[in-house]
Amino acid sequence: MKAIIKITLKQGVLDPQGKAIETALARRGFNGIEEVRQGKLIEIMLNEKDEAKAKAQLVDMCEKLLANMVIENYEIELAMTDNQAGQA
Amino acid sequence: MKAIIKITLKQGVLDPQGKAIETALARRGFNGIEEVRQGKLIEIMLNEKDEAKAKAQLVDMCEKLLANMVIENYEIELAMTDNQAGQA
């Protein structure tokens, strides 16, 4: 099973990386950008078959290691055995 | 309009950050993890109303600045004026 975890900064937390991207885009002539925020994307391949168990394990991973709960939010998406995602 | 851009390493490209997360999770007692890959998540608030124009602009941003097309893939998701996403 494949899990996609999105980790984003909470609202109100300063995001210098996002600001840097915003400035760089504006300098390259991209207009109409109101805000840019940068987060992390973590893809985990698990061999757990049970969806509920996998979800519980992932929540545990996020809260204990992957996300800093003081300043970050996390979101978990489960994709069943679909190996290919994220191709542009 | 809010856009979510997922930037991931292409298959075959070495991902030391992902490997580090994998090792850290295993050391914390999380079993059954086959692979971890880390990517970037970029959220952009645009004031473009037209979906097609926004999409074209975002593709341009990805190819010119946000993604390194040699080693990375990108994926663009558009979310219409829905301001709140990514809350855990």
Short mmCIF file of C-alpha atoms in Angstrom, two decimals:
data_model
loop_
_atom_site.label_atom_id
_atom_site.label_comp_id
_atom_site.label_asym_id
_atom_site.label_seq_id
_atom_site.Cartn_x
_atom_site.Cartn_y
_atom_site.Cartn_z
CA MET A 1 0.00 0.00 0.00
CA LYS A 2 1.23 3.44 -0.85
CA ALA A 3 0.68 6.39 1.47
CA ILE A 4 1.21 10.01 0.63
CA ILE A 5 1.78 12.32 3.56
CA LYS A 6 1.54 16.06 3.10
CA ILE A 7 3.22 18.12 5.79
CA THR A 8 2.47 21.82 5.74
CA LEU A 9 3.25 24.72 8.03
CA LYS A 10 0.33 25.87 10.18
CA GLN A 11 -1.27 29.16 9.28
CA GLY A 12 0.56 32.05 10.87
CA VAL A 13 3.90 30.25 10.94
CA LEU A 14 6.50 32.20 8.98
CA ASP A 15 7.61 30.44 5.79
CA PRO A 16 10.86 31.93 4.44
CA GLN A 17 11.22 29.19 1.80
CA GLY A 18 7.77 29.98 0.44
CA LYS A 19 8.56 33.70 0.45
CA ALA A 20 11.79 33.05 -1.47
CA ILE A 21 9.88 31.10 -4.13
CA GLU A 22 7.28 33.88 -4.32
CA THR A 23 9.98 36.51 -4.88
CA ALA A 24 11.80 34.36 -7.45
CA LEU A 25 8.58 33.77 -9.41
CA ALA A 26 7.71 37.48 -9.39
CA ARG A 27 11.22 38.35 -10.56
CA ARG A 28 10.80 35.91 -13.47
CA GLY A 29 7.68 37.78 -14.55
CA PHE A 30 4.94 35.61 -13.08
CA ASN A 31 2.20 37.96 -11.95
CA GLY A 32 -0.93 37.48 -9.91
CA ILE A 33 0.67 35.36 -7.20
CA GLU A 34 -0.84 36.07 -3.81
CA GLU A 35 1.05 33.66 -1.63
CA VAL A 36 3.39 30.69 -1.81
CA ARG A 37 3.86 28.17 1.00
CA GLN A 38 6.26 25.26 0.89
CA GLY A 39 5.68 21.95 2.59
CA LYS A 40 6.99 18.42 2.49
CA LEU A 41 5.68 15.40 0.66
CA ILE A 42 6.55 11.97 2.00
CA GLU A 43 5.65 8.82 0.07
CA ILE A 44 5.71 5.61 2.06
CA MET A 45 5.33 2.10 0.65
CA LEU A 46 3.92 -0.13 3.37
CA ASN A 47 3.31 -3.85 3.23
CA GLU A 48 0.36 -3.58 5.62
CA LYS A 49 -2.78 -4.79 3.82
CA ASP A 50 -5.39 -3.54 6.28
CA GLU A 51 -6.35 0.06 5.59
CA ALA A 52 -7.35 0.95 9.16
CA LYS A 53 -4.14 -0.49 10.61
CA ALA A 54 -2.03 1.28 8.01
CA LYS A 55 -3.78 4.57 8.76
CA ALA A 56 -3.22 4.18 12.50
CA GLN A 57 0.46 3.40 11.93
CA LEU A 58 0.85 6.42 9.66
CA VAL A 59 -0.78 8.78 12.18
CA ASP A 60 1.67 7.45 14.75
CA MET A 61 4.62 8.04 12.40
CA CYS A 62 3.49 11.59 11.69
CA GLU A 63 3.02 12.51 15.33
CA LYS A 64 6.18 10.84 16.59
CA LEU A 65 8.65 11.62 13.83
CA LEU A 66 7.55 13.11 10.54
CA ALA A 67 5.71 16.28 11.57
CA ASN A 68 6.52 18.86 14.19
CA MET A 69 3.05 19.16 15.69
CA VAL A 70 3.78 22.60 17.17
CA ILE A 71 4.16 24.28 13.80
CA GLU A 72 3.03 21.73 11.21
CA ASN A 73 -0.13 20.01 10.03
CA TYR A 74 -0.17 16.65 8.32
CA GLU A 75 -2.58 14.99 5.93
CA ILE A 76 -2.54 11.30 5.02
CA GLU A 77 -3.75 9.89 1.70
CA LEU A 78 -3.86 6.16 1.08
CA ALA A 79 -3.54 4.76 -2.42
CA MET A 80 -4.23 1.02 -2.66
CA THR A 81 -1.37 -0.85 -4.40
CA ASP A 82 -1.39 1.75 -7.17
CA ASN A 83 2.31 2.05 -7.67
CA GLN A 84 2.43 4.82 -10.22
CA ALA A 85 1.47 8.30 -9.18
CA GLY A 86 3.10 11.67 -9.54
CA GLN A 87 4.16 11.46 -13.16
CA ALA A 88 4.01 14.75 -15.04
CA MET B 1 -7.49 29.97 -6.90
CA LYS B 2 -5.29 27.64 -4.95
CA ALA B 3 -2.84 25.31 -6.66
CA ILE B 4 -1.00 22.45 -5.04
CA ILE B 5 2.18 21.35 -6.78
CA LYS B 6 3.79 18.06 -5.87
CA ILE B 7 7.42 17.71 -6.86
CA THR B 8 8.88 14.23 -6.58
CA LEU B 9 12.15 12.64 -7.57
CA LYS B 10 12.00 10.49 -10.70
CA GLN B 11 12.25 6.75 -10.23
CA GLY B 12 15.84 5.63 -10.11
CA VAL B 13 17.09 8.92 -8.69
CA LEU B 14 18.81 8.38 -5.35
CA ASP B 15 16.89 9.86 -2.42
CA PRO B 16 19.10 10.13 0.69
CA GLN B 17 16.46 12.13 2.61
CA GLY B 18 13.90 9.40 2.02
CA LYS B 19 16.42 6.75 3.08
CA ALA B 20 17.16 8.70 6.28
CA ILE B 21 13.45 8.83 7.14
CA GLU B 22 13.13 5.11 6.38
CA THR B 23 16.02 4.28 8.73
CA ALA B 24 14.70 6.58 11.46
CA LEU B 25 11.23 5.02 11.27
CA ALA B 26 12.66 1.49 11.42
CA ARG B 27 14.80 2.44 14.41
CA ARG B 28 11.66 3.72 16.18
CA GLY B 29 10.04 0.33 15.75
CA PHE B 30 7.86 0.93 12.69
CA ASN B 31 7.94 -2.30 10.69
CA GLY B 32 6.73 -3.23 7.26
CA ILE B 33 8.07 -0.16 5.50
CA GLU B 34 9.28 -0.96 2.02
CA GLU B 35 10.39 2.41 0.78
CA VAL B 36 10.21 6.10 1.68
CA ARG B 37 10.67 8.91 -0.84
CA GLN B 38 10.63 12.59 0.04
CA GLY B 39 9.38 15.30 -2.25
CA LYS B 40 8.30 18.92 -2.07
CA LEU B 41 4.84 20.39 -1.77
CA ILE B 42 4.30 23.92 -3.00
CA GLU B 43 0.99 25.72 -2.43
CA ILE B 44 0.37 28.74 -4.59
CA MET B 45 -2.51 31.19 -4.24
CA LEU B 46 -3.18 32.76 -7.63
CA ASN B 47 -5.66 35.48 -8.46
CA GLU B 48 -6.19 34.09 -11.97
CA LYS B 49 -9.86 33.08 -12.35
CA ASP B 50 -9.58 31.08 -15.57
CA GLU B 51 -8.65 27.47 -14.89
CA ALA B 52 -6.93 26.82 -18.22
CA LYS B 53 -4.83 29.98 -17.98
CA ALA B 54 -3.87 29.20 -14.38
CA LYS B 55 -2.86 25.68 -15.37
CA ALA B 56 -0.70 26.93 -18.24
CA GLN B 57 0.97 29.45 -15.96
CA LEU B 58 1.65 26.78 -13.34
CA VAL B 59 3.17 24.39 -15.89
CA ASP B 60 5.45 27.23 -16.96
CA MET B 61 6.45 27.93 -13.34
CA CYS B 62 7.24 24.26 -12.74
CA GLU B 63 9.35 23.87 -15.84
CA LYS B 64 11.21 27.16 -15.50
CA LEU B 65 11.78 27.37 -11.77
CA LEU B 66 10.10 24.98 -9.37
CA ALA B 67 11.14 21.56 -10.65
CA ASN B 68 14.45 20.30 -11.96
CA MET B 69 13.13 18.44 -14.98
CA VAL B 70 16.22 16.25 -15.24
CA ILE B 71 15.59 14.48 -11.95
CA GLU B 72 12.11 15.55 -10.83
CA ASN B 73 8.48 15.08 -11.83
CA TYR B 74 5.75 17.54 -11.01
CA GLU B 75 2.02 17.21 -10.59
CA ILE B 76 -0.42 20.13 -10.44
CA GLU B 77 -3.75 20.09 -8.59
CA LEU B 78 -6.14 23.01 -8.78
CA ALA B 79 -8.54 23.73 -5.94
CA MET B 80 -11.13 26.39 -6.72
CA THR B 81 -11.17 29.17 -4.09
CA ASP B 82 -11.29 26.56 -1.35
CA ASN B 83 -9.01 28.23 1.09
CA GLN B 84 -8.80 25.58 3.76
CA ALA B 85 -7.00 22.36 2.97
CA GLY B 86 -4.31 20.39 4.68
CA GLN B 87 -5.66 20.45 8.19
CA ALA B 88 -5.01 17.30 10.18
#
